[in-house]
Structure formats: structure tokens, C-alpha cells
Coordinates of C-alpha atoms and ligand atoms in Angstrom, one line a residue:
M1 CA 122.6 109.0 164.0
K2 CA 122.8 105.5 164.9
K3 CA 125.6 104.1 167.3
N4 CA 127.0 101.3 165.2
N5 CA 129.9 101.7 162.7
L6 CA 127.3 102.1 159.8
S7 CA 127.0 105.3 158.0
D8 CA 123.6 107.6 158.1
F9 CA 123.9 108.9 154.8
G10 CA 125.2 107.9 151.2
L11 CA 126.3 109.8 148.5
I12 CA 127.1 108.6 144.8
G13 CA 128.7 111.4 142.3
L14 CA 131.7 113.4 143.8
A15 CA 131.6 116.2 141.3
V16 CA 131.2 119.6 142.8
M17 CA 127.4 119.4 143.9
G18 CA 127.8 116.1 145.1
S19 CA 131.0 116.6 147.1
N20 CA 129.7 119.6 148.7
L21 CA 126.3 117.9 149.5
A22 CA 128.1 115.0 151.3
R23 CA 130.2 117.7 153.3
N24 CA 126.8 119.4 154.1
V25 CA 125.5 116.1 155.4
E26 CA 128.6 115.7 157.4
S27 CA 129.2 118.8 159.0
R28 CA 125.6 118.4 160.5
G29 CA 126.7 115.4 162.6
F30 CA 125.8 112.7 160.3
S31 CA 128.6 109.9 159.0
V32 CA 128.6 109.7 155.4
S33 CA 129.8 106.9 153.0
V34 CA 130.7 108.4 149.6
Y35 CA 131.2 106.6 146.1
N36 CA 132.3 107.3 142.6
R37 CA 132.3 105.8 139.5
S38 CA 136.0 106.5 139.3
F39 CA 138.0 105.7 142.6
D40 CA 140.4 108.4 142.3
K41 CA 137.9 111.1 142.8
T42 CA 137.1 109.2 145.9
E43 CA 140.4 108.9 147.2
H44 CA 141.1 112.6 146.5
F45 CA 137.9 113.7 148.2
L46 CA 138.8 111.6 151.4
Q47 CA 142.3 113.4 151.3
E48 CA 140.9 116.8 151.0
F49 CA 138.1 116.6 153.3
K50 CA 138.4 114.9 156.7
G51 CA 135.8 114.1 159.0
N52 CA 133.3 111.3 159.4
F53 CA 133.3 109.9 155.7
K54 CA 134.0 106.5 154.5
G55 CA 135.0 106.2 150.7
F56 CA 134.5 102.8 148.7
E57 CA 135.9 101.4 145.4
S58 CA 133.5 98.6 145.7
L59 CA 129.5 99.7 145.1
Q60 CA 128.5 96.6 147.2
K61 CA 130.6 97.7 150.3
F62 CA 129.6 101.0 150.0
V63 CA 125.9 99.7 150.2
K64 CA 126.7 97.4 152.9
S65 CA 128.2 100.4 155.0
L66 CA 125.0 102.2 155.3
N67 CA 122.4 101.9 158.1
R68 CA 119.0 100.7 157.1
P69 CA 116.7 101.8 155.4
R70 CA 119.6 103.1 153.5
K71 CA 119.4 106.6 152.3
I72 CA 121.5 107.1 149.1
M73 CA 121.5 110.5 147.3
I74 CA 122.6 110.2 143.6
M75 CA 124.4 113.4 142.3
V76 CA 125.1 112.3 138.6
A77 CA 124.3 114.1 135.2
A78 CA 120.5 113.9 134.5
G79 CA 119.4 111.0 132.1
D80 CA 121.0 108.1 131.3
P81 CA 123.8 108.1 133.7
V82 CA 121.0 108.2 136.4
D83 CA 119.4 104.8 135.2
A84 CA 122.8 103.3 134.9
V85 CA 123.6 104.0 139.0
I86 CA 119.9 103.0 139.7
Q87 CA 120.6 99.5 138.0
S88 CA 124.1 99.1 139.2
L89 CA 122.7 99.6 143.0
L90 CA 119.6 97.3 142.6
P91 CA 121.3 94.0 143.2
F92 CA 122.7 95.5 146.5
L93 CA 119.7 97.0 148.2
Q94 CA 116.9 95.6 150.0
K95 CA 113.1 96.6 150.4
G96 CA 112.4 99.7 152.2
D97 CA 115.8 101.4 151.0
I98 CA 115.7 104.8 149.6
I99 CA 117.6 106.3 146.4
I100 CA 117.1 110.0 146.3
D101 CA 118.1 111.4 142.9
G102 CA 119.3 115.2 143.5
G103 CA 120.0 116.3 139.9
N104 CA 117.9 118.1 137.5
S105 CA 116.1 115.1 136.0
Y106 CA 113.2 115.5 133.9
Y107 CA 110.3 114.9 135.8
K108 CA 108.7 112.0 133.6
D109 CA 112.0 110.1 134.1
T110 CA 111.3 110.6 137.8
Q111 CA 107.8 109.1 137.7
R112 CA 108.9 106.2 135.5
R113 CA 111.7 105.3 137.8
E114 CA 109.8 105.7 141.1
A115 CA 107.1 103.4 139.3
A116 CA 109.5 100.5 138.6
L117 CA 111.4 100.9 141.9
K118 CA 108.2 100.6 143.5
E119 CA 107.4 97.5 142.4
K120 CA 110.7 96.2 143.9
G121 CA 109.8 97.8 147.3
I122 CA 112.4 100.6 146.8
L123 CA 111.4 104.1 147.5
F124 CA 112.5 106.6 145.2
M125 CA 112.4 110.2 145.7
G126 CA 113.2 113.1 143.0
C127 CA 114.5 116.0 145.0
G128 CA 114.9 119.5 143.5
V129 CA 118.2 120.9 144.7
S130 CA 118.8 124.5 144.3
G131 CA 121.6 127.0 145.2
G132 CA 124.4 125.8 143.1
E133 CA 127.7 125.1 144.9
E134 CA 127.7 127.2 147.6
G135 CA 124.3 126.4 148.3
A136 CA 125.1 122.7 148.5
L137 CA 127.7 123.1 150.7
H138 CA 126.2 125.6 153.2
G139 CA 122.5 125.1 152.9
P140 CA 120.3 124.4 149.6
S141 CA 116.5 124.6 149.3
L142 CA 115.3 121.3 148.7
M143 CA 112.0 120.2 146.8
P144 CA 111.8 116.3 147.7
G145 CA 108.9 114.5 146.2
G146 CA 108.1 110.7 146.4
S147 CA 106.2 108.5 149.0
K148 CA 105.4 110.2 152.7
E149 CA 107.3 107.1 154.0
A150 CA 110.6 107.9 152.0
W151 CA 109.9 111.6 153.0
K152 CA 109.6 110.7 156.8
A153 CA 112.9 108.5 156.7
V154 CA 114.7 111.3 155.2
K155 CA 113.4 114.5 157.0
P156 CA 115.7 114.5 159.7
I157 CA 118.7 114.8 157.5
L158 CA 117.1 117.1 154.8
S159 CA 115.8 119.3 157.4
K160 CA 119.3 120.0 158.9
I161 CA 121.0 120.6 155.8
A162 CA 118.7 123.0 154.0
A163 CA 118.9 126.8 154.1
R164 CA 116.8 128.7 156.5
D165 CA 113.6 130.6 155.4
F166 CA 112.8 134.2 156.8
S167 CA 111.4 132.9 160.0
G168 CA 114.3 130.3 160.8
G169 CA 112.8 127.5 159.3
A170 CA 114.0 124.6 157.2
C171 CA 114.0 125.2 153.5
V172 CA 112.8 122.0 152.6
A173 CA 109.1 120.5 152.4
H174 CA 107.7 117.2 151.0
I175 CA 106.5 118.7 147.8
G176 CA 103.9 115.7 146.7
N177 CA 104.1 112.0 145.4
D178 CA 106.3 110.7 142.8
A179 CA 107.6 113.4 140.4
A180 CA 106.3 116.5 142.2
G181 CA 109.7 117.8 143.7
H182 CA 111.4 117.6 140.4
Y183 CA 108.4 119.1 138.6
V184 CA 108.7 122.2 141.0
K185 CA 112.2 122.3 140.5
M186 CA 111.9 122.4 136.6
V187 CA 109.3 125.5 137.1
H188 CA 111.7 127.1 139.6
N189 CA 114.4 127.1 136.9
G190 CA 111.7 128.2 134.2
I191 CA 111.3 131.8 136.7
E192 CA 115.0 131.7 137.1
Y193 CA 115.4 131.9 133.6
A194 CA 112.5 134.7 133.4
V195 CA 114.0 136.9 136.3
M196 CA 117.6 136.9 134.6
Q197 CA 115.8 138.0 131.1
F198 CA 114.0 140.9 132.9
M199 CA 117.4 141.9 134.5
A200 CA 119.2 141.8 131.1
E201 CA 116.5 143.8 129.4
T202 CA 116.9 146.4 132.3
Y203 CA 120.8 146.2 131.7
E204 CA 120.0 146.8 127.7
I205 CA 118.0 149.9 128.4
L206 CA 120.3 151.7 130.9
R207 CA 123.0 150.6 128.6
T208 CA 121.7 151.9 125.3
V209 CA 118.8 154.3 126.2
Y210 CA 120.6 156.0 129.3
K211 CA 124.0 155.4 128.0
L212 CA 125.3 154.0 131.6
S213 CA 128.4 152.2 132.0
S214 CA 128.3 148.8 133.6
G215 CA 129.5 150.2 136.7
D216 CA 126.7 152.7 136.8
I217 CA 124.3 149.9 136.1
A218 CA 125.8 148.1 139.0
K219 CA 124.9 150.9 141.3
I220 CA 121.4 150.7 140.2
F221 CA 121.0 146.9 141.0
Q222 CA 122.7 147.7 144.2
K223 CA 120.0 150.3 145.2
Y224 CA 117.0 148.1 144.1
N225 CA 118.5 145.2 146.0
K226 CA 118.0 147.3 149.2
G227 CA 114.1 147.5 148.4
K228 CA 111.3 145.5 147.6
L229 CA 113.5 143.8 144.7
Q230 CA 115.9 142.4 147.3
S231 CA 117.3 139.0 145.8
F232 CA 120.4 136.5 145.5
L233 CA 120.2 137.6 141.7
F234 CA 120.3 141.3 142.1
E235 CA 122.9 140.7 144.7
I236 CA 125.1 138.8 142.4
A237 CA 124.3 141.4 139.6
V238 CA 127.1 143.9 141.3
P239 CA 130.1 141.7 140.9
V240 CA 129.3 140.5 137.5
L241 CA 128.9 144.0 136.4
T242 CA 131.8 145.4 138.0
K243 CA 134.6 142.8 138.0
K244 CA 137.6 144.0 135.9
D245 CA 139.2 142.2 132.8
D246 CA 142.0 140.6 133.5
I247 CA 142.9 139.7 129.7
D248 CA 142.2 143.1 127.8
K249 CA 143.3 145.4 130.5
K250 CA 142.0 148.4 128.3
S251 CA 138.7 147.3 128.7
P252 CA 137.2 148.5 132.2
Y253 CA 134.8 145.5 132.8
L254 CA 134.8 141.8 132.0
V255 CA 131.4 141.8 130.9
Y256 CA 132.0 144.1 127.9
H257 CA 134.0 140.8 126.5
I258 CA 131.6 138.3 127.3
L259 CA 130.1 137.2 124.3
D260 CA 126.4 137.8 123.9
K261 CA 125.2 134.0 123.6
A262 CA 123.3 132.5 126.3
S263 CA 123.8 128.8 127.1
Q264 CA 121.2 126.5 128.9
K265 CA 120.7 123.1 129.9
G266 CA 116.9 122.6 129.2
T267 CA 115.0 123.0 132.3
G268 CA 113.5 126.2 130.8
K269 CA 112.5 124.7 128.0
W270 CA 111.1 121.6 129.6
A271 CA 108.9 123.8 131.4
S272 CA 107.7 125.4 128.4
L273 CA 107.2 122.2 126.5
D274 CA 105.3 121.0 129.3
A275 CA 103.3 124.0 129.5
L276 CA 102.3 123.8 125.7
D277 CA 101.5 120.2 126.3
R278 CA 99.0 121.0 129.2
G279 CA 97.7 124.4 127.5
V280 CA 98.9 126.8 130.3
T281 CA 100.4 130.1 129.7
I282 CA 104.2 130.7 130.7
S283 CA 104.8 133.2 128.1
T284 CA 107.1 135.2 130.0
I285 CA 109.3 131.8 130.6
T286 CA 109.1 130.8 126.9
E287 CA 110.3 134.3 125.9
A288 CA 113.3 134.0 127.9
V289 CA 114.1 130.6 126.7
F290 CA 113.5 131.9 123.1
A291 CA 115.8 135.0 123.6
R292 CA 118.7 132.8 124.7
F293 CA 118.1 130.8 121.5
T294 CA 117.8 133.8 119.6
S295 CA 121.1 135.2 121.0
S296 CA 123.0 132.2 119.8
E297 CA 122.3 133.2 116.2
K298 CA 125.1 135.6 116.7
D299 CA 126.5 135.6 113.1
L300 CA 122.9 136.0 111.6
R301 CA 122.3 138.7 114.0
V302 CA 125.6 140.6 113.0
S303 CA 125.1 140.5 109.6
L304 CA 121.4 141.6 109.6
S305 CA 122.3 144.3 112.0
Q306 CA 124.4 146.0 109.4
M307 CA 121.6 145.7 106.7
Y308 CA 119.0 147.0 108.9
A309 CA 121.3 149.8 110.8
S310 CA 119.3 152.7 111.7
K311 CA 119.8 155.3 113.9
K312 CA 117.2 155.3 117.0
K313 CA 115.8 158.4 118.1
I314 CA 115.9 158.6 121.8
K315 CA 112.5 159.9 123.3
A316 CA 113.2 159.1 127.1
V317 CA 112.3 160.4 130.5
S318 CA 115.1 161.5 132.9
R319 CA 117.2 158.8 134.4
K320 CA 115.8 159.9 137.9
K321 CA 112.3 159.6 136.9
F322 CA 112.9 156.5 134.9
E323 CA 114.6 154.5 137.7
K324 CA 111.4 155.0 139.7
H325 CA 109.3 153.6 136.8
L326 CA 111.6 151.0 136.3
E327 CA 111.7 149.6 139.8
N328 CA 108.1 149.1 140.1
A329 CA 108.0 147.9 136.4
L330 CA 110.5 145.1 137.6
Y331 CA 108.4 144.2 140.6
A332 CA 104.9 143.8 138.6
A333 CA 106.8 142.1 136.0
M334 CA 108.3 139.6 138.2
I335 CA 105.0 139.2 139.8
S336 CA 103.3 138.1 136.5
S337 CA 106.0 135.6 135.7
Y338 CA 105.8 133.8 139.0
A339 CA 101.9 134.2 138.5
Q340 CA 102.7 132.0 135.3
G341 CA 105.0 129.3 137.0
Y342 CA 102.8 129.2 140.2
H343 CA 99.7 128.6 137.8
L344 CA 101.4 125.8 135.8
I345 CA 102.5 124.0 139.1
S346 CA 98.9 124.4 140.6
K347 CA 97.2 123.2 137.3
T348 CA 99.7 120.4 136.8
A349 CA 99.4 119.1 140.5
K350 CA 95.7 118.7 139.8
E351 CA 95.9 116.8 136.6
E352 CA 98.9 114.3 138.5
G353 CA 97.1 114.2 141.9
W354 CA 99.6 116.1 143.6
K355 CA 98.8 118.1 146.8
I356 CA 101.1 121.2 146.3
D357 CA 100.8 123.6 148.7
M358 CA 102.0 127.2 147.0
K359 CA 102.5 128.7 150.3
E360 CA 105.1 125.9 151.2
V361 CA 106.9 126.4 147.9
S362 CA 106.9 130.2 148.5
R363 CA 108.6 129.4 152.1
I364 CA 111.2 127.1 151.0
W365 CA 111.9 129.4 148.0
E366 CA 112.9 132.0 150.6
G367 CA 116.1 130.8 151.0
G368 CA 119.0 128.9 149.6
C369 CA 117.7 128.7 146.1
I370 CA 119.0 130.9 143.1
I371 CA 115.6 132.8 143.0
R372 CA 115.5 133.5 146.8
A373 CA 114.2 137.1 147.4
E374 CA 112.3 139.3 149.3
L375 CA 109.3 138.5 147.2
L376 CA 109.0 135.1 148.1
H377 CA 108.1 136.1 151.5
V378 CA 105.2 138.3 150.2
L379 CA 104.1 135.3 148.3
N380 CA 104.0 133.2 151.3
Q381 CA 102.5 135.9 153.3
A382 CA 99.7 136.5 150.5
Y383 CA 98.7 132.7 150.8
Q384 CA 98.7 133.0 154.5
K385 CA 95.2 134.5 154.5
T386 CA 93.7 131.8 152.1
K387 CA 92.9 128.1 152.7
N388 CA 93.2 127.7 149.0
R389 CA 96.9 127.3 148.4
S390 CA 96.6 126.7 144.7
Q391 CA 94.9 129.9 143.9
H392 CA 95.9 132.1 141.1
L393 CA 98.5 134.8 142.5
F394 CA 96.3 137.6 140.8
A395 CA 93.3 136.4 142.6
L396 CA 95.1 137.0 146.2
P397 CA 93.9 140.2 147.6
S398 CA 97.4 141.6 148.7
I399 CA 98.8 140.5 145.3
A400 CA 96.2 142.6 143.5
G401 CA 96.8 145.5 145.5
I402 CA 100.6 145.3 144.5
M403 CA 100.1 144.6 141.0
K404 CA 97.2 147.4 140.7
K405 CA 100.0 149.8 142.3
N406 CA 102.9 148.9 139.9
I407 CA 101.4 147.9 136.8
Q408 CA 101.1 151.5 135.2
D409 CA 105.0 151.7 135.3
L410 CA 105.1 148.3 133.7
R411 CA 102.8 149.6 130.8
F412 CA 104.9 153.1 130.6
L413 CA 108.1 151.0 130.3
V414 CA 107.0 148.6 127.5
G415 CA 105.6 151.5 125.7
N416 CA 108.3 153.8 126.2
M417 CA 111.3 151.6 125.5
S418 CA 109.6 149.7 122.5
E419 CA 109.6 153.1 121.0
N420 CA 113.1 153.3 121.9
G421 CA 113.9 150.1 120.1
V422 CA 115.0 148.2 122.8
S423 CA 113.7 144.6 122.6
L424 CA 111.8 143.5 125.6
P425 CA 110.2 140.0 125.3
A426 CA 110.1 139.3 129.0
F427 CA 108.8 142.5 130.1
S428 CA 106.1 142.6 127.5
S429 CA 105.1 139.2 127.7
A430 CA 104.7 139.9 131.5
L431 CA 102.3 142.7 130.8
Y432 CA 100.5 140.8 128.3
Y433 CA 99.9 138.0 130.5
Y434 CA 98.3 140.4 133.3
E435 CA 96.2 142.3 130.7
Y436 CA 94.7 139.1 129.2
M437 CA 94.3 137.3 132.7
T438 CA 92.6 140.3 134.3
A439 CA 90.4 140.9 131.3
A440 CA 86.6 139.8 131.3
H441 CA 86.6 140.2 127.5
M442 CA 89.3 138.7 125.0
P443 CA 89.4 139.1 121.2
A444 CA 88.6 135.3 120.9
N445 CA 85.2 135.7 120.0
F446 CA 86.4 136.9 116.3
I447 CA 88.9 134.2 116.0
Q448 CA 86.2 131.8 116.8
G449 CA 84.3 133.3 114.1
L450 CA 87.3 133.2 111.5
R451 CA 87.8 129.6 112.2
D452 CA 84.0 128.7 111.7
Y453 CA 84.2 130.7 108.2
F454 CA 86.9 128.8 106.6
G455 CA 86.9 125.5 108.5
A456 CA 83.4 125.1 110.1
H457 CA 84.9 124.6 113.6
T458 CA 81.9 125.8 115.1
Y459 CA 81.7 128.1 118.2
E460 CA 79.8 128.6 121.5
R461 CA 77.5 131.7 122.4
D462 CA 77.6 133.9 125.5
D463 CA 74.0 133.9 125.9
K464 CA 72.8 130.3 124.9
P465 CA 74.2 126.8 125.5
G466 CA 75.3 124.7 123.0
I467 CA 77.6 124.4 119.8
Y468 CA 77.0 126.5 116.7
H469 CA 77.9 126.7 113.2
T470 CA 77.0 129.5 110.7
Q471 CA 76.8 129.5 107.1
W472 CA 78.6 132.9 106.6
E473 CA 77.9 133.8 103.2
Ligands
6PG501 C1 120.0 126.2 140.8 C2 120.0 126.3 139.0 C3 120.9 125.1 138.7 C4 121.4 125.6 137.1 C5 120.3 125.4 136.4 C6 120.1 126.4 134.9 O1 118.5 126.1 140.9 O2 120.8 126.0 141.5 O3 118.9 126.3 138.6 O4 120.0 124.3 138.9 O5 121.9 127.0 137.4 O6 120.6 124.2 135.7 O7 121.0 126.3 134.4 P1 120.8 126.7 132.7 O8 120.8 128.3 132.7 O9 122.1 126.1 132.0 O10 119.5 126.1 132.1

């Protein structure tokens, strides 16, 4: 906070996320300059929020109003708008100035932008921002990537505006070079998709097999939220499931009237595509993406459901017994999906030359972000005892203990509910991931034999080195 007339921080893009972030920065004692493409929004912002703000119609004046090195955060839609803002800023910037992209940008775009701006002496940071509108205003989880130099300059501000972790620390850490921050945010969103799909499958089991009302399902989420499954998403499950319907007064709950087609903005799909490119399994995240695609095929589903209508015979245990199985199964499945996401981050970090510390990632996800949960503290602590902060989650002794304790419940859930005709893409893929990743033997030997038979694709042996081909007949 320098004592001159210049602002400490600049923010471009005054939609809800941008204006809430600007207000958050200002509320921590920093002066903030704001800019929006249409000046109306800037005027409106300045009228609505009194404080240490300055607004500008001219981009040049906005840039000139900032203390050097200038710290400018861009909060505009991912893609072309980010490039357009960077291009329009460039004529006014000087060497050492910093641009922070706080949107959900595709990480390869961030790499490209960082490299191009480095040549001009401008420092570019891709910063994952999680927590939605409320988080932006009161404390998000922040995942900045970029050069150490840039991080040093923005750290005092980002540390003040971030949420708090379980020990009161700031939910922000330098994730790694160039696009490391946006990459980690992309995987965060992938995990967010998986967790929501587990919740949706849970809802469907309780709705169809146990015939519970939305209100009763809410009570179960509420109960789970007091234990090891405590999390923001379980917390908000309660208002989402119990909200009354204002339009159809005869319907007890709004959720009964929400069309069962889930949308997406693409970060889960990016994570899945990237995992496919790198040859890393994140099947649970991908199943969650696919489930959203399938949900969108509403008309086809409705017509096929008439063709395939069948009476399902329910073979389920008592609800009380099942609730315990379900809680443990959810816990094991969640950890399996985290293990997939973490493994993808660690493998990518190695390939890209980023040094990502998964203990730190777990810590900064303890607060502020959409997937914040008690479990993140468990993962944070699990890495405490190891120097290898990119180790697979299943390899950590405390996590192995949890998985061994809860996996039988996940096996039971998948078996029992599949028999009852409930679709469990996320739960079952979380189970299969665990079974395969912890198996010394997989049936891939048979696949190799078949490949060699029809295509002479060759195989390796387990008793001798070398590449082999067999004349099978
Ligand atoms: C967050 C959220 C946020 C947004 C995602 C997911 O961390 O604050 O992840 O970034 O909700 O874009 O949106 P979709 O479900 O629409 O893909």
C-alpha cells in the first residue's frame, strides 16, 4: 500500500465475479482501479460500491492509475476475450508489469500467453479462482501459476483476499510455473463434477429404491455433513433439496420440477481430454462428464424408457443399515476420485516441469473452493508424513487405512444397487479404479495375446526381457 495517488490493484471485467473480487481486495485495505469494456457498468459499480475505488473509461488512464509493477487482474470470459484484453493493454504496459488471468482459461492458452508476454517483459499469471460469487467476495481459494517474480509481487494482496485453511493460513500458494495454476483449477473442477455425480447417484438410490422424498434425502445429507463427509457441497444439498416451488404450488419441492439435463462449461471435459492425451486414468471424472452428456439426451431417453419399461424387483437392505454402507461407500469413492485427479496433476507436473506440491494443493482447497471439505484436511495431513508430495494417494499409509476400512461398503453399494437397476457410473468407476490400481495382476496379458494374434502387435514377457511375437496357429 504505497502512499501516493496510484492504486495498488487493477481489475478488468466487472461482471459479478470481477466486481466481487474488486470489492474483496478493497475491503482488505488496498486501493483498486476498475475498468469495464462498457463504461455504464463501471459507473454503476462506482455508484453502488463506495470505497477506495477509481473507475476509468479510458484503458490508458486505467493503466496509468496503477502503482508499478502494475498488478492487473482480468476477469472476462475464457477464450478470445482474454486475448483481446491483453492486446488492448499491451501498448500501455511497461516491463515488469503483471497481468493475472483469474478466469477458467484453458491451460494451453495460458502457456501460450505466458510465453508470448515473457518476450515483451510482461509477467503473466494464470490464476485459478474457486468459490463462486460468494467466495470471490469473502474469500476464494486461489491457485496462481507463473513466474516466482510475479508471485512475490502479488502474494501480499492474494494472501489477504483468500479464504482461510483449517489452521488459519491463506488458501493460496504458488502452484508452479506458467499454466500450473490453471491446470490445477481445471482438475479441481473435474473433481467437482465427480463429487456432484456421487451426490446425484446417492439421490437417485434414495429416491427410487428407498422411495424417500426430497426433504428426507436432505436430512441424510445433513446428517452426513456432520461427520467425515462434511463439505460445502453436502451443506448446499440441503437448501437445494428442500426449497419450495413458487410456481407449482402443489409440488412440495422445486427440485421435482428442475429438468434433468445437466449443463457444463467445459472444464471437466478439458480435464478428461487432457488425461486421455497423457494416458492417465480419471475415469470417474470422465464418467461424470459423460453422465451430463447422457442427461442432455432427454427426448431419446424418454422415448426409449417407454420401450424398455420394466418393473424392477427391489432387493435392498433396511434403510438404517444402508445409510451406514452409503456413508462409507461415499467416503471411499470420493478418495478414489481425488486419487485420480491428484495422479493426473502429479504426472502432468512431471511432464511439464512444474513442481506441484499436493500437500499444498490439499491445504489451499481446505477453504473457499467449491470442493472444500473435511476430507481435504485428511489429505493434507496424509502428505505431512512424506517428503514425496506427488505420491499416489493410495500409497500414503493413512489413506490406505481409510480405503481398506471403507472399500467393502463401496463394493456392496455398487453390487446391490446395480442389481436394483440404479445407474452408478461414478460409484462403479471409483470402485474399479481402486480395484485395478491396487491389483498386482490385470488381465492385460490376455489383451496382449489377442493383439499379437490378429495384428502381430508383439508383447513382453514377465520372466525375460525383450519383445516377442508368436505364430499362434
Ligand atoms: C468454482 C467453480 C466454477 C464453476 C465451474 C463449473 O470453482 O468456483 O468450479 O469455476 O462452477 O465453471 O461449471 P460447469 O459445471 O458449468 O462446468
